[in-house]
Short mmCIF file of the C-alpha atoms (twelve columns), coordinates in Angstrom:
data_MODEL
# 
_entry.id   MODEL 
# 
loop_
_atom_site.group_PDB 
_atom_site.id 
_atom_site.type_symbol 
_atom_site.label_atom_id 
_atom_site.label_alt_id 
_atom_site.label_comp_id 
_atom_site.label_asym_id 
_atom_site.label_seq_id 
_atom_site.Cartn_x 
_atom_site.Cartn_y 
_atom_site.Cartn_z 
_atom_site.pdbx_PDB_model_num 
ATOM 1   C CA . UNK A 1   0.000  0.000  0.000   1 
ATOM 2   C CA . UNK A 2   1.280  3.469  -0.849  1 
ATOM 3   C CA . UNK A 3   0.816  6.274  1.669   1 
ATOM 4   C CA . UNK A 4   0.677  8.888  -1.086  1 
ATOM 5   C CA . UNK A 5   -2.689 10.477 -1.761  1 
ATOM 6   C CA . UNK A 6   -2.529 10.789 -5.542  1 
ATOM 7   C CA . UNK A 7   -4.905 13.749 -5.503  1 
ATOM 8   C CA . UNK A 8   -2.165 15.653 -3.652  1 
ATOM 9   C CA . UNK A 9   0.590  14.528 -5.994  1 
ATOM 10  C CA . UNK A 10  1.102  17.893 -7.655  1 
ATOM 11  C CA . UNK A 11  0.764  20.006 -4.491  1 
ATOM 12  C CA . UNK A 12  4.323  20.989 -3.548  1 
ATOM 13  C CA . UNK A 13  5.352  20.220 0.007   1 
ATOM 14  C CA . UNK A 14  6.538  23.067 2.214   1 
ATOM 15  C CA . UNK A 15  8.267  23.330 5.565   1 
ATOM 16  C CA . UNK A 16  4.874  24.247 7.042   1 
ATOM 17  C CA . UNK A 17  3.492  20.918 5.837   1 
ATOM 18  C CA . UNK A 18  6.446  19.077 7.351   1 
ATOM 19  C CA . UNK A 19  5.859  20.898 10.644  1 
ATOM 20  C CA . UNK A 20  2.226  19.811 10.482  1 
ATOM 21  C CA . UNK A 21  3.239  16.193 9.930   1 
ATOM 22  C CA . UNK A 22  5.367  16.335 13.082  1 
ATOM 23  C CA . UNK A 23  2.562  17.959 15.066  1 
ATOM 24  C CA . UNK A 24  0.165  15.235 13.924  1 
ATOM 25  C CA . UNK A 25  2.619  12.472 14.780  1 
ATOM 26  C CA . UNK A 26  2.997  11.383 11.140  1 
ATOM 27  C CA . UNK A 27  6.472  10.216 10.191  1 
ATOM 28  C CA . UNK A 28  8.323  12.046 7.419   1 
ATOM 29  C CA . UNK A 29  9.960  9.966  4.679   1 
ATOM 30  C CA . UNK A 30  13.188 11.059 3.029   1 
ATOM 31  C CA . UNK A 31  15.784 9.634  0.637   1 
ATOM 32  C CA . UNK A 32  18.808 11.084 -1.082  1 
ATOM 33  C CA . UNK A 33  18.787 11.536 -4.853  1 
ATOM 34  C CA . UNK A 34  21.306 12.944 -7.301  1 
ATOM 35  C CA . UNK A 35  19.599 12.898 -10.706 1 
ATOM 36  C CA . UNK A 36  16.264 13.663 -12.332 1 
ATOM 37  C CA . UNK A 37  15.180 10.062 -12.973 1 
ATOM 38  C CA . UNK A 38  15.455 8.734  -9.426  1 
ATOM 39  C CA . UNK A 39  14.170 12.026 -8.031  1 
ATOM 40  C CA . UNK A 40  11.066 11.770 -10.224 1 
ATOM 41  C CA . UNK A 41  10.475 8.169  -9.174  1 
ATOM 42  C CA . UNK A 42  10.826 8.935  -5.457  1 
ATOM 43  C CA . UNK A 43  8.573  11.970 -5.883  1 
ATOM 44  C CA . UNK A 44  5.874  9.921  -7.611  1 
ATOM 45  C CA . UNK A 45  6.099  7.151  -5.012  1 
ATOM 46  C CA . UNK A 46  5.387  9.641  -2.225  1 
ATOM 47  C CA . UNK A 47  8.759  10.413 -0.633  1 
ATOM 48  C CA . UNK A 48  8.256  13.728 1.137   1 
ATOM 49  C CA . UNK A 49  11.817 15.068 1.407   1 
ATOM 50  C CA . UNK A 50  14.575 14.539 -1.166  1 
ATOM 51  C CA . UNK A 51  18.056 15.335 0.087   1 
ATOM 52  C CA . UNK A 52  20.662 16.144 -2.538  1 
ATOM 53  C CA . UNK A 53  23.453 14.937 -0.301  1 
ATOM 54  C CA . UNK A 54  27.159 15.514 -0.495  1 
ATOM 55  C CA . UNK A 55  27.150 11.741 -0.020  1 
ATOM 56  C CA . UNK A 56  27.408 11.848 -3.810  1 
ATOM 57  C CA . UNK A 57  31.125 12.057 -3.122  1 
ATOM 58  C CA . UNK A 58  30.956 8.459  -1.891  1 
ATOM 59  C CA . UNK A 59  28.233 6.825  -3.979  1 
ATOM 60  C CA . UNK A 60  28.556 8.742  -7.278  1 
ATOM 61  C CA . UNK A 61  32.195 9.839  -7.394  1 
ATOM 62  C CA . UNK A 62  33.784 6.949  -5.500  1 
ATOM 63  C CA . UNK A 63  35.621 8.981  -2.855  1 
ATOM 64  C CA . UNK A 64  36.200 7.656  0.657   1 
ATOM 65  C CA . UNK A 65  34.553 10.744 2.188   1 
ATOM 66  C CA . UNK A 66  32.393 13.714 1.267   1 
ATOM 67  C CA . UNK A 67  35.255 16.194 1.593   1 
ATOM 68  C CA . UNK A 68  36.228 16.402 -2.139  1 
ATOM 69  C CA . UNK A 69  32.720 17.501 -3.207  1 
ATOM 70  C CA . UNK A 70  32.538 21.085 -4.496  1 
ATOM 71  C CA . UNK A 71  29.711 23.620 -4.376  1 
ATOM 72  C CA . UNK A 72  29.582 23.590 -8.180  1 
ATOM 73  C CA . UNK A 73  28.986 19.836 -8.141  1 
ATOM 74  C CA . UNK A 74  26.276 20.232 -5.504  1 
ATOM 75  C CA . UNK A 75  24.562 22.915 -7.592  1 
ATOM 76  C CA . UNK A 76  24.704 20.697 -10.689 1 
ATOM 77  C CA . UNK A 77  23.105 17.705 -8.950  1 
ATOM 78  C CA . UNK A 78  20.557 19.900 -7.187  1 
ATOM 79  C CA . UNK A 79  19.455 21.279 -10.554 1 
ATOM 80  C CA . UNK A 80  19.195 17.736 -11.948 1 
ATOM 81  C CA . UNK A 81  17.014 16.628 -9.042  1 
ATOM 82  C CA . UNK A 82  14.816 19.724 -9.201  1 
ATOM 83  C CA . UNK A 83  13.956 19.006 -12.840 1 
ATOM 84  C CA . UNK A 84  12.473 15.659 -11.809 1 
ATOM 85  C CA . UNK A 85  10.446 16.811 -8.808  1 
ATOM 86  C CA . UNK A 86  6.932  18.219 -8.700  1 
ATOM 87  C CA . UNK A 87  5.898  17.620 -5.103  1 
ATOM 88  C CA . UNK A 88  8.737  16.626 -2.743  1 
ATOM 89  C CA . UNK A 89  10.626 19.137 -0.594  1 
ATOM 90  C CA . UNK A 90  14.240 19.468 -1.800  1 
ATOM 91  C CA . UNK A 91  17.187 20.046 0.531   1 
ATOM 92  C CA . UNK A 92  20.666 20.743 -0.840  1 
ATOM 93  C CA . UNK A 93  23.840 20.040 1.138   1 
ATOM 94  C CA . UNK A 94  26.383 22.777 1.599   1 
ATOM 95  C CA . UNK A 95  29.633 20.838 1.051   1 
ATOM 96  C CA . UNK A 96  32.895 20.906 2.982   1 
ATOM 97  C CA . UNK A 97  34.466 24.370 3.433   1 
ATOM 98  C CA . UNK A 98  31.648 26.128 1.557   1 
ATOM 99  C CA . UNK A 99  30.493 27.991 4.673   1 
ATOM 100 C CA . UNK A 100 33.671 28.979 6.464   1 
ATOM 101 C CA . UNK A 101 32.346 32.548 6.663   1 
ATOM 102 C CA . UNK A 102 28.906 34.079 6.680   1 
ATOM 103 C CA . UNK A 103 29.527 35.744 3.329   1 
ATOM 104 C CA . UNK A 104 30.521 32.407 1.771   1 
ATOM 105 C CA . UNK A 105 27.491 30.733 3.356   1 
ATOM 106 C CA . UNK A 106 25.118 33.296 1.841   1 
ATOM 107 C CA . UNK A 107 26.764 33.132 -1.586  1 
ATOM 108 C CA . UNK A 108 26.833 29.334 -1.780  1 
ATOM 109 C CA . UNK A 109 23.394 28.883 -0.251  1 
ATOM 110 C CA . UNK A 110 21.975 31.272 -2.816  1 
ATOM 111 C CA . UNK A 111 23.574 29.161 -5.562  1 
ATOM 112 C CA . UNK A 112 21.868 25.996 -4.268  1 
ATOM 113 C CA . UNK A 113 18.534 27.768 -3.907  1 
ATOM 114 C CA . UNK A 114 18.790 29.148 -7.439  1 
ATOM 115 C CA . UNK A 115 19.557 25.599 -8.603  1 
ATOM 116 C CA . UNK A 116 16.278 24.335 -7.150  1 
ATOM 117 C CA . UNK A 117 16.799 23.632 -3.451  1 
ATOM 118 C CA . UNK A 118 14.129 24.819 -1.018  1 
ATOM 119 C CA . UNK A 119 16.438 24.552 1.984   1 
ATOM 120 C CA . UNK A 120 20.169 24.152 2.591   1 
ATOM 121 C CA . UNK A 121 21.787 21.783 5.079   1 
ATOM 122 C CA . UNK A 122 24.907 22.535 7.069   1 
ATOM 123 C CA . UNK A 123 26.812 20.390 9.564   1 
ATOM 124 C CA . UNK A 124 27.682 21.688 13.014  1 
ATOM 125 C CA . UNK A 125 26.360 23.032 16.277  1 
ATOM 126 C CA . UNK A 126 25.988 26.293 18.153  1 
ATOM 127 C CA . UNK A 127 28.973 27.924 16.445  1 
ATOM 128 C CA . UNK A 128 26.794 28.146 13.309  1 
ATOM 129 C CA . UNK A 129 23.978 30.067 14.999  1 
ATOM 130 C CA . UNK A 130 24.950 33.525 13.756  1 
ATOM 131 C CA . UNK A 131 25.280 32.114 10.251  1 
ATOM 132 C CA . UNK A 132 21.859 30.454 10.495  1 
ATOM 133 C CA . UNK A 133 20.317 33.749 11.606  1 
ATOM 134 C CA . UNK A 134 21.817 35.604 8.632   1 
ATOM 135 C CA . UNK A 135 20.735 32.954 6.117   1 
ATOM 136 C CA . UNK A 136 17.212 32.940 7.512   1 
ATOM 137 C CA . UNK A 137 17.148 36.741 7.350   1 
ATOM 138 C CA . UNK A 138 18.001 36.456 3.651   1 
ATOM 139 C CA . UNK A 139 15.112 34.059 3.022   1 
ATOM 140 C CA . UNK A 140 17.235 30.901 2.961   1 
ATOM 141 C CA . UNK A 141 15.739 28.106 5.110   1 
ATOM 142 C CA . UNK A 142 18.301 26.043 7.012   1 
ATOM 143 C CA . UNK A 143 18.456 22.384 8.030   1 
ATOM 144 C CA . UNK A 144 20.993 21.596 10.738  1 
ATOM 145 C CA . UNK A 145 22.951 18.342 11.018  1 
ATOM 146 C CA . UNK A 146 24.213 16.990 14.344  1 
ATOM 147 C CA . UNK A 147 25.733 13.790 15.664  1 
ATOM 148 C CA . UNK A 148 28.041 12.124 13.181  1 
ATOM 149 C CA . UNK A 149 28.925 14.922 10.756  1 
ATOM 150 C CA . UNK A 150 30.751 13.351 7.785   1 
ATOM 151 C CA . UNK A 151 32.499 16.579 6.800   1 
ATOM 152 C CA . UNK A 152 34.281 16.450 10.180  1 
ATOM 153 C CA . UNK A 153 35.368 12.816 9.827   1 
ATOM 154 C CA . UNK A 154 39.051 13.742 10.183  1 
ATOM 155 C CA . UNK A 155 38.380 15.678 13.375  1 
ATOM 156 C CA . UNK A 156 36.144 12.936 14.770  1 
ATOM 157 C CA . UNK A 157 38.713 10.260 14.023  1 
ATOM 158 C CA . UNK A 158 36.469 8.265  11.724  1 
ATOM 159 C CA . UNK A 159 32.829 7.413  11.217  1 
ATOM 160 C CA . UNK A 160 31.934 6.881  14.877  1 
ATOM 161 C CA . UNK A 161 28.690 6.980  16.835  1 
ATOM 162 C CA . UNK A 162 28.332 10.305 18.665  1 
ATOM 163 C CA . UNK A 163 26.605 11.299 21.911  1 
ATOM 164 C CA . UNK A 164 27.166 8.020  23.742  1 
ATOM 165 C CA . UNK A 165 28.336 9.592  27.017  1 
ATOM 166 C CA . UNK A 166 26.135 11.815 29.177  1 
ATOM 167 C CA . UNK A 167 28.318 14.879 28.533  1 
ATOM 168 C CA . UNK A 168 28.406 14.308 24.772  1 
ATOM 169 C CA . UNK A 169 24.639 13.805 24.655  1 
ATOM 170 C CA . UNK A 170 24.094 17.011 26.643  1 
ATOM 171 C CA . UNK A 171 26.250 18.949 24.169  1 
ATOM 172 C CA . UNK A 172 24.308 17.652 21.154  1 
ATOM 173 C CA . UNK A 173 20.984 18.506 22.815  1 
ATOM 174 C CA . UNK A 174 22.242 22.020 23.611  1 
ATOM 175 C CA . UNK A 175 23.398 22.450 20.018  1 
ATOM 176 C CA . UNK A 176 19.992 21.328 18.733  1 
ATOM 177 C CA . UNK A 177 18.158 23.828 20.904  1 
ATOM 178 C CA . UNK A 178 20.567 26.598 19.864  1 
ATOM 179 C CA . UNK A 179 20.132 25.893 16.164  1 
ATOM 180 C CA . UNK A 180 16.347 25.935 16.518  1 
ATOM 181 C CA . UNK A 181 16.489 29.233 18.410  1 
ATOM 182 C CA . UNK A 182 18.701 30.686 15.642  1 
ATOM 183 C CA . UNK A 183 16.080 29.862 13.016  1 
ATOM 184 C CA . UNK A 184 16.849 26.347 11.740  1 
ATOM 185 C CA . UNK A 185 13.596 24.732 10.597  1 
ATOM 186 C CA . UNK A 186 14.708 21.109 10.277  1 
ATOM 187 C CA . UNK A 187 17.403 18.970 11.881  1 
ATOM 188 C CA . UNK A 188 19.164 15.813 10.673  1 
ATOM 189 C CA . UNK A 189 20.441 13.563 13.474  1 
ATOM 190 C CA . UNK A 190 23.026 10.967 12.436  1 
ATOM 191 C CA . UNK A 191 24.485 8.005  14.335  1 
ATOM 192 C CA . UNK A 192 23.461 8.838  17.894  1 
ATOM 193 C CA . UNK A 193 21.809 6.677  20.575  1 
ATOM 194 C CA . UNK A 194 18.070 6.171  20.107  1 
ATOM 195 C CA . UNK A 195 17.361 7.627  23.531  1 
ATOM 196 C CA . UNK A 196 19.110 10.864 22.544  1 
ATOM 197 C CA . UNK A 197 17.232 11.005 19.247  1 
ATOM 198 C CA . UNK A 198 13.967 10.725 21.167  1 
ATOM 199 C CA . UNK A 199 15.031 13.362 23.711  1 
ATOM 200 C CA . UNK A 200 15.991 15.898 21.056  1 
ATOM 201 C CA . UNK A 201 12.837 15.267 19.026  1 
ATOM 202 C CA . UNK A 202 10.685 15.824 22.096  1 
ATOM 203 C CA . UNK A 203 12.580 18.991 23.070  1 
ATOM 204 C CA . UNK A 204 12.290 20.673 19.646  1 
ATOM 205 C CA . UNK A 205 9.319  22.181 17.857  1 
ATOM 206 C CA . UNK A 206 10.970 21.624 14.459  1 
ATOM 207 C CA . UNK A 207 11.040 18.163 12.845  1 
ATOM 208 C CA . UNK A 208 14.026 15.853 13.244  1 
ATOM 209 C CA . UNK A 209 15.086 13.476 10.483  1 
ATOM 210 C CA . UNK A 210 17.059 10.512 11.729  1 
ATOM 211 C CA . UNK A 211 19.697 8.344  10.089  1 
ATOM 212 C CA . UNK A 212 20.835 5.946  12.763  1 
ATOM 213 C CA . UNK A 213 19.141 8.067  15.441  1 
ATOM 214 C CA . UNK A 214 16.311 5.745  16.458  1 
ATOM 215 C CA . UNK A 215 12.617 5.349  15.662  1 
ATOM 216 C CA . UNK A 216 11.369 8.341  17.656  1 
ATOM 217 C CA . UNK A 217 12.658 11.015 15.272  1 
ATOM 218 C CA . UNK A 218 10.035 12.895 13.251  1 
ATOM 219 C CA . UNK A 219 11.183 11.067 10.126  1 
ATOM 220 C CA . UNK A 220 13.914 8.955  8.570   1 
ATOM 221 C CA . UNK A 221 16.384 9.361  5.719   1 
ATOM 222 C CA . UNK A 222 18.663 6.885  3.967   1 
ATOM 223 C CA . UNK A 223 21.149 7.224  1.146   1 
ATOM 224 C CA . UNK A 224 19.239 5.799  -1.837  1 
ATOM 225 C CA . UNK A 225 22.037 3.374  -2.706  1 
ATOM 226 C CA . UNK A 226 21.925 1.944  0.827   1 
ATOM 227 C CA . UNK A 227 18.137 1.544  0.745   1 
ATOM 228 C CA . UNK A 228 18.425 -0.304 -2.582  1 
ATOM 229 C CA . UNK A 229 21.252 -2.617 -1.554  1 
ATOM 230 C CA . UNK A 230 23.895 -0.934 -3.707  1 
ATOM 231 C CA . UNK A 231 26.138 0.248  -0.903  1 
ATOM 232 C CA . UNK A 232 29.908 -0.075 -1.458  1 
ATOM 233 C CA . UNK A 233 32.063 -1.514 1.318   1 
ATOM 234 C CA . UNK A 234 30.880 -2.235 4.851   1 
ATOM 235 C CA . UNK A 235 27.174 -1.716 5.488   1 
ATOM 236 C CA . UNK A 236 26.439 0.747  8.329   1 
ATOM 237 C CA . UNK A 237 24.363 -0.604 11.217  1 
ATOM 238 C CA . UNK A 238 21.481 1.780  10.458  1 
ATOM 239 C CA . UNK A 239 21.080 0.611  6.837   1 
ATOM 240 C CA . UNK A 240 18.390 -1.755 5.603   1 
ATOM 241 C CA . UNK A 241 18.221 -3.185 2.086   1 
ATOM 242 C CA . UNK A 242 14.593 -2.749 0.976   1 
ATOM 243 C CA . UNK A 243 15.194 -4.097 -2.527  1 
ATOM 244 C CA . UNK A 244 16.231 -7.640 -1.577  1 
ATOM 245 C CA . UNK A 245 12.828 -8.732 -0.178  1 
ATOM 246 C CA . UNK A 246 10.769 -6.900 -2.800  1 
ATOM 247 C CA . UNK A 247 12.527 -7.404 -6.135  1 
ATOM 248 C CA . UNK A 248 11.763 -4.046 -7.783  1 
ATOM 249 C CA . UNK A 249 12.757 -0.485 -7.009  1 
ATOM 250 C CA . UNK A 250 9.120  0.648  -6.896  1 
ATOM 251 C CA . UNK A 251 8.178  -2.040 -4.369  1 
ATOM 252 C CA . UNK A 252 11.305 -1.316 -2.351  1 
ATOM 253 C CA . UNK A 253 10.423 2.374  -2.035  1 
ATOM 254 C CA . UNK A 254 6.829  1.503  -1.163  1 
ATOM 255 C CA . UNK A 255 8.071  -0.825 1.598   1 
ATOM 256 C CA . UNK A 256 10.458 1.851  2.879   1 
ATOM 257 C CA . UNK A 257 7.624  4.375  3.081   1 
ATOM 258 C CA . UNK A 258 5.332  1.891  4.823   1 
ATOM 259 C CA . UNK A 259 7.923  0.888  7.398   1 
ATOM 260 C CA . UNK A 260 8.929  4.474  8.191   1 
ATOM 261 C CA . UNK A 261 5.308  5.580  8.480   1 
ATOM 262 C CA . UNK A 262 4.376  2.643  10.718  1 
ATOM 263 C CA . UNK A 263 7.482  2.892  12.867  1 
ATOM 264 C CA . UNK A 264 8.736  -0.559 11.849  1 
ATOM 265 C CA . UNK A 265 11.932 1.032  10.520  1 
ATOM 266 C CA . UNK A 266 14.343 1.570  12.092  1 
ATOM 267 C CA . UNK A 267 14.087 -1.644 14.111  1 
ATOM 268 C CA . UNK A 268 16.273 -2.251 17.213  1 
ATOM 269 C CA . UNK A 269 18.992 -3.870 15.099  1 
ATOM 270 C CA . UNK A 270 19.407 -0.582 13.205  1 
ATOM 271 C CA . UNK A 271 19.806 1.527  16.363  1 
ATOM 272 C CA . UNK A 272 22.604 2.578  18.734  1 
ATOM 273 C CA . UNK A 273 22.595 2.612  22.530  1 
ATOM 274 C CA . UNK A 274 24.280 4.964  25.010  1 
ATOM 275 C CA . UNK A 275 27.142 3.915  27.262  1 
# 
């Protein structure tokens, strides 16, 4: 069964609609996409948020991290995705070192918005608050990203679960509240204990989108290649292959939507626990 009401298929989703879904307790479905064809398919199947992720550095370009991805490449893929979408809400990633100053953040965010994004995503905590305020003032909606932040993989010492200790969890919660107060309207939580994902989601008015952050987030996101069993290398704990049990991409996406909406995904085996 598809959760998409076909009569609403051509009504574009907005951040207000996503806020309403959270308020009503309806889970938000999200996948990454990097081209018009997959974006159109996900849009038609009923995916509500399409993230044009800098994960393209891994799954499209073959890099070991997202760090080599440029703002020009992000703008190109954002434009490709936007051409395929009629309904879904599009978020574009600001890549590594593209927001080292407020002026750079405004310039590069404007480029993504002009390419078709409806919101930009940036990784980091309270130190970004002034930047978030300025972007919001300029009419650029912001999605924060806390927990495991892939652009900081060298600082973090690898792709490690974050927020496992009480002090680390407290810092992530404080960062989440600060970003919301600064004007962020959405928050991605990656690779944190499920209990922390639930705590942050309850504390915020804005929706949270989890990827390895437990079932209590306002919604879930996966890299499309992971959801379709095409992940290179070691499979992260929070990944589930929806293609293997279904046999077609369309059925896989339908199953993903159903399991996110019902709360069946992520299951305990996809989640992390605190120390």
